[in-house]
mmCIF file of C-alpha atoms and ligand atoms in Angstrom:
data_model
loop_
_atom_site.group_PDB
_atom_site.id
_atom_site.type_symbol
_atom_site.label_atom_id
_atom_site.label_comp_id
_atom_site.label_asym_id
_atom_site.label_seq_id
_atom_site.Cartn_x
_atom_site.Cartn_y
_atom_site.Cartn_z
ATOM 1 C CA MET A 1 0.392 0.055 0.127
ATOM 2 C CA PRO A 2 1.986 3.034 -1.323
ATOM 3 C CA LEU A 3 1.830 5.960 1.374
ATOM 4 C CA PRO A 4 0.216 9.418 0.379
ATOM 5 C CA ARG A 5 2.548 11.979 -1.041
ATOM 6 C CA PRO A 6 2.445 15.443 0.965
ATOM 7 C CA SER A 7 2.718 17.786 -1.595
ATOM 8 C CA GLY A 8 6.057 19.918 -1.771
ATOM 9 C CA SER A 9 7.671 17.223 0.118
ATOM 10 C CA GLY A 10 10.847 17.018 -2.282
ATOM 11 C CA ALA A 11 13.701 18.969 -0.481
ATOM 12 C CA SER A 12 12.635 17.726 2.821
ATOM 13 C CA ARG A 13 12.660 14.501 2.116
ATOM 14 C CA ARG A 14 16.326 14.838 0.593
ATOM 15 C CA THR A 15 16.851 16.383 3.785
ATOM 16 C CA PHE A 16 15.725 13.662 5.809
ATOM 17 C CA VAL A 17 17.554 11.108 3.778
ATOM 18 C CA ALA A 18 20.705 13.009 4.410
ATOM 19 C CA ALA A 19 20.129 12.789 8.377
ATOM 20 C CA ALA A 20 19.503 9.212 8.330
ATOM 21 C CA GLY A 21 22.410 8.455 6.479
ATOM 22 C CA ALA A 22 24.845 10.561 8.277
ATOM 23 C CA SER A 23 23.691 8.864 11.545
ATOM 24 C CA GLY A 24 23.838 5.671 10.017
ATOM 25 C CA LEU A 25 27.491 5.997 8.836
ATOM 26 C CA ALA A 26 28.063 7.360 12.507
ATOM 27 C CA ALA A 27 26.850 4.108 14.103
ATOM 28 C CA LEU A 28 28.688 2.318 11.684
ATOM 29 C CA LEU A 29 31.874 3.961 12.532
ATOM 30 C CA ALA A 30 31.122 3.506 16.139
ATOM 31 C CA ALA A 31 30.526 -0.090 15.465
ATOM 32 C CA CYS A 32 33.526 -0.482 13.690
ATOM 33 C CA GLY A 33 35.695 1.063 16.712
ATOM 34 C CA GLY A 34 34.001 -1.114 19.460
ATOM 35 C CA SER A 35 34.588 -4.420 17.861
ATOM 36 C CA GLY A 36 37.531 -3.599 15.764
ATOM 37 C CA SER A 37 40.066 -3.009 18.633
ATOM 38 C CA GLY A 38 39.833 -5.256 21.721
ATOM 39 C CA GLY A 39 41.434 -8.379 20.054
ATOM 40 C CA LYS A 40 42.374 -11.237 21.317
ATOM 41 C CA GLY A 41 45.448 -10.636 23.451
ATOM 42 C CA SER A 42 47.581 -12.333 20.782
ATOM 43 C CA SER A 43 50.960 -10.835 21.513
ATOM 44 C CA GLY A 44 54.237 -12.608 21.220
ATOM 45 C CA SER A 45 52.852 -14.741 17.851
ATOM 46 C CA GLY A 46 54.750 -13.996 14.388
ATOM 47 C CA ALA A 47 57.851 -12.570 13.456
ATOM 48 C CA GLY A 48 60.465 -11.947 16.105
ATOM 49 C CA GLY A 49 58.503 -13.422 19.112
ATOM 50 C CA HIS A 50 59.162 -11.279 22.015
ATOM 51 C CA GLY A 51 61.083 -13.786 25.089
ATOM 52 C CA THR A 52 61.764 -16.309 22.635
ATOM 53 C CA PRO A 53 65.027 -17.348 22.797
ATOM 54 C CA LEU A 54 67.364 -16.822 19.575
ATOM 55 C CA GLY A 55 70.242 -18.230 20.241
ATOM 56 C CA SER A 56 73.816 -18.364 22.179
ATOM 57 C CA THR A 57 76.294 -15.494 22.740
ATOM 58 C CA ALA A 58 78.466 -18.570 20.619
ATOM 59 C CA ASP A 59 76.628 -18.033 18.089
ATOM 60 C CA ILE A 60 77.436 -14.491 17.116
ATOM 61 C CA PRO A 61 80.982 -13.815 15.955
ATOM 62 C CA GLU A 62 82.559 -10.859 17.303
ATOM 63 C CA GLY A 63 82.553 -7.762 14.669
ATOM 64 C CA GLY A 64 79.854 -9.859 12.816
ATOM 65 C CA GLY A 65 76.770 -11.406 13.421
ATOM 66 C CA LYS A 66 74.104 -13.754 12.890
ATOM 67 C CA ILE A 67 70.717 -13.774 10.494
ATOM 68 C CA PHE A 68 68.039 -15.698 12.603
ATOM 69 C CA THR A 69 65.607 -15.996 9.335
ATOM 70 C CA ASP A 70 62.473 -18.047 11.172
ATOM 71 C CA ALA A 71 62.455 -14.435 13.943
ATOM 72 C CA LYS A 72 62.931 -11.975 11.140
ATOM 73 C CA VAL A 73 66.080 -10.677 13.526
ATOM 74 C CA VAL A 74 69.649 -10.120 12.984
ATOM 75 C CA VAL A 75 72.069 -10.143 16.359
ATOM 76 C CA THR A 76 74.941 -8.439 15.794
ATOM 77 C CA GLN A 77 78.621 -7.916 18.140
ATOM 78 C CA PRO A 78 80.052 -5.152 17.067
ATOM 79 C CA ALA A 79 82.609 -4.993 20.307
ATOM 80 C CA LYS A 80 83.358 -8.229 22.360
ATOM 81 C CA GLY A 81 80.583 -8.782 24.519
ATOM 82 C CA GLU A 82 78.300 -6.064 23.385
ATOM 83 C CA PHE A 83 75.290 -7.629 21.553
ATOM 84 C CA LYS A 84 72.440 -5.833 19.634
ATOM 85 C CA ALA A 85 69.446 -6.976 17.278
ATOM 86 C CA PHE A 86 67.842 -5.061 14.746
ATOM 87 C CA THR A 87 65.093 -6.223 12.280
ATOM 88 C CA SER A 88 66.683 -8.459 9.466
ATOM 89 C CA VAL A 89 63.992 -7.163 7.081
ATOM 90 C CA CYS A 90 65.609 -4.674 4.632
ATOM 91 C CA THR A 91 64.073 -1.059 4.816
ATOM 92 C CA HIS A 92 64.563 -1.023 1.134
ATOM 93 C CA ALA A 93 62.022 -3.681 -0.640
ATOM 94 C CA GLY A 94 61.576 -5.704 2.147
ATOM 95 C CA CYS A 95 64.237 -8.728 1.380
ATOM 96 C CA GLN A 96 65.574 -10.648 4.558
ATOM 97 C CA VAL A 97 69.267 -9.360 4.884
ATOM 98 C CA ALA A 98 71.600 -12.204 3.429
ATOM 99 C CA GLY A 99 74.790 -12.148 5.652
ATOM 100 C CA VAL A 100 76.518 -9.836 8.010
ATOM 101 C CA SER A 101 80.367 -9.132 6.884
ATOM 102 C CA GLY A 102 83.097 -6.458 6.896
ATOM 103 C CA GLY A 103 81.167 -4.213 9.858
ATOM 104 C CA THR A 104 77.517 -4.285 7.889
ATOM 105 C CA ILE A 105 74.846 -6.374 7.605
ATOM 106 C CA ASN A 106 74.355 -6.757 3.661
ATOM 107 C CA CYS A 107 71.013 -6.995 1.463
ATOM 108 C CA ALA A 108 71.811 -9.173 -1.472
ATOM 109 C CA CYS A 109 68.750 -8.193 -2.887
ATOM 110 C CA HIS A 110 69.777 -4.272 -4.162
ATOM 111 C CA GLY A 111 73.036 -4.397 -2.410
ATOM 112 C CA SER A 112 71.999 -2.459 0.835
ATOM 113 C CA LYS A 113 74.180 -2.322 3.784
ATOM 114 C CA PHE A 114 73.779 -1.473 7.742
ATOM 115 C CA SER A 115 75.644 -0.288 10.475
ATOM 116 C CA ILE A 116 76.230 -3.694 12.561
ATOM 117 C CA GLU A 117 76.427 -0.917 15.758
ATOM 118 C CA ASP A 118 72.800 0.846 15.125
ATOM 119 C CA GLY A 119 71.484 -0.282 12.153
ATOM 120 C CA SER A 120 72.125 2.747 10.197
ATOM 121 C CA VAL A 121 72.057 3.210 6.259
ATOM 122 C CA LYS A 122 76.027 2.228 5.046
ATOM 123 C CA HIS A 123 75.288 1.735 1.791
ATOM 124 C CA ALA A 124 72.057 2.724 -0.580
ATOM 125 C CA PRO A 125 69.692 2.334 -2.019
ATOM 126 C CA ALA A 126 67.765 2.323 1.661
ATOM 127 C CA THR A 127 67.436 5.210 3.378
ATOM 128 C CA SER A 128 65.838 4.093 6.321
ATOM 129 C CA PRO A 129 67.434 2.290 9.225
ATOM 130 C CA LEU A 130 67.266 -1.084 10.344
ATOM 131 C CA GLU A 131 64.743 -0.896 13.065
ATOM 132 C CA GLU A 132 66.675 -1.857 16.784
ATOM 133 C CA PHE A 133 65.015 -4.462 19.096
ATOM 134 C CA GLU A 134 65.952 -5.068 22.898
ATOM 135 C CA LEU A 135 67.683 -7.614 23.495
ATOM 136 C CA LYS A 136 67.818 -9.843 27.224
ATOM 137 C CA ILE A 137 71.187 -11.745 27.692
ATOM 138 C CA THR A 138 70.548 -14.481 30.462
ATOM 139 C CA GLY A 139 73.706 -16.277 30.704
ATOM 140 C CA ASP A 140 74.553 -17.082 27.453
ATOM 141 C CA THR A 141 70.941 -17.257 25.773
ATOM 142 C CA ILE A 142 69.943 -14.091 23.902
ATOM 143 C CA LYS A 143 66.272 -13.283 23.936
ATOM 144 C CA LEU A 144 64.584 -10.608 22.636
ATOM 145 C CA ALA A 145 63.057 -8.533 25.350
HETATM 146 S S1 FES B 201 65.531 -4.970 -0.644
HETATM 147 FE FE1 FES B 201 67.464 -4.771 0.338
HETATM 148 S S2 FES B 201 68.636 -3.403 -0.850
HETATM 149 FE FE2 FES B 201 66.584 -3.747 -1.660
#
């Protein structure tokens, strides 16, 4: 059964639709915000899980480093007894770095090199440093903090 149309309702009807649309959008955004976050409390999964033992300090050569491919972490020992950890994902285009030699962490994809001391770029094409991670060393076990 069609509703009778009041005359001259064009403008007011359009206004009503616009208002309904805006409030509907607001409700939708509120719903998304409410359910989108909250999560499942899942931390520690995925690459570089914190607290997961990476290896032994004996695995890390002085003046060099070792790549932990699964954890996507490279651990270096720039000076005796001083250990650093960086992401092993190159900041240029996302390859995993391939090796540590000559005082740098080296990416084989396009030749970028990063300092084993602070992850800074030593050779282009990368322009951003490798992100550094906190390490926790217990005895000779290296973990991400
Ligand atoms: S992805 Fe490492 S140099 Fe391009």
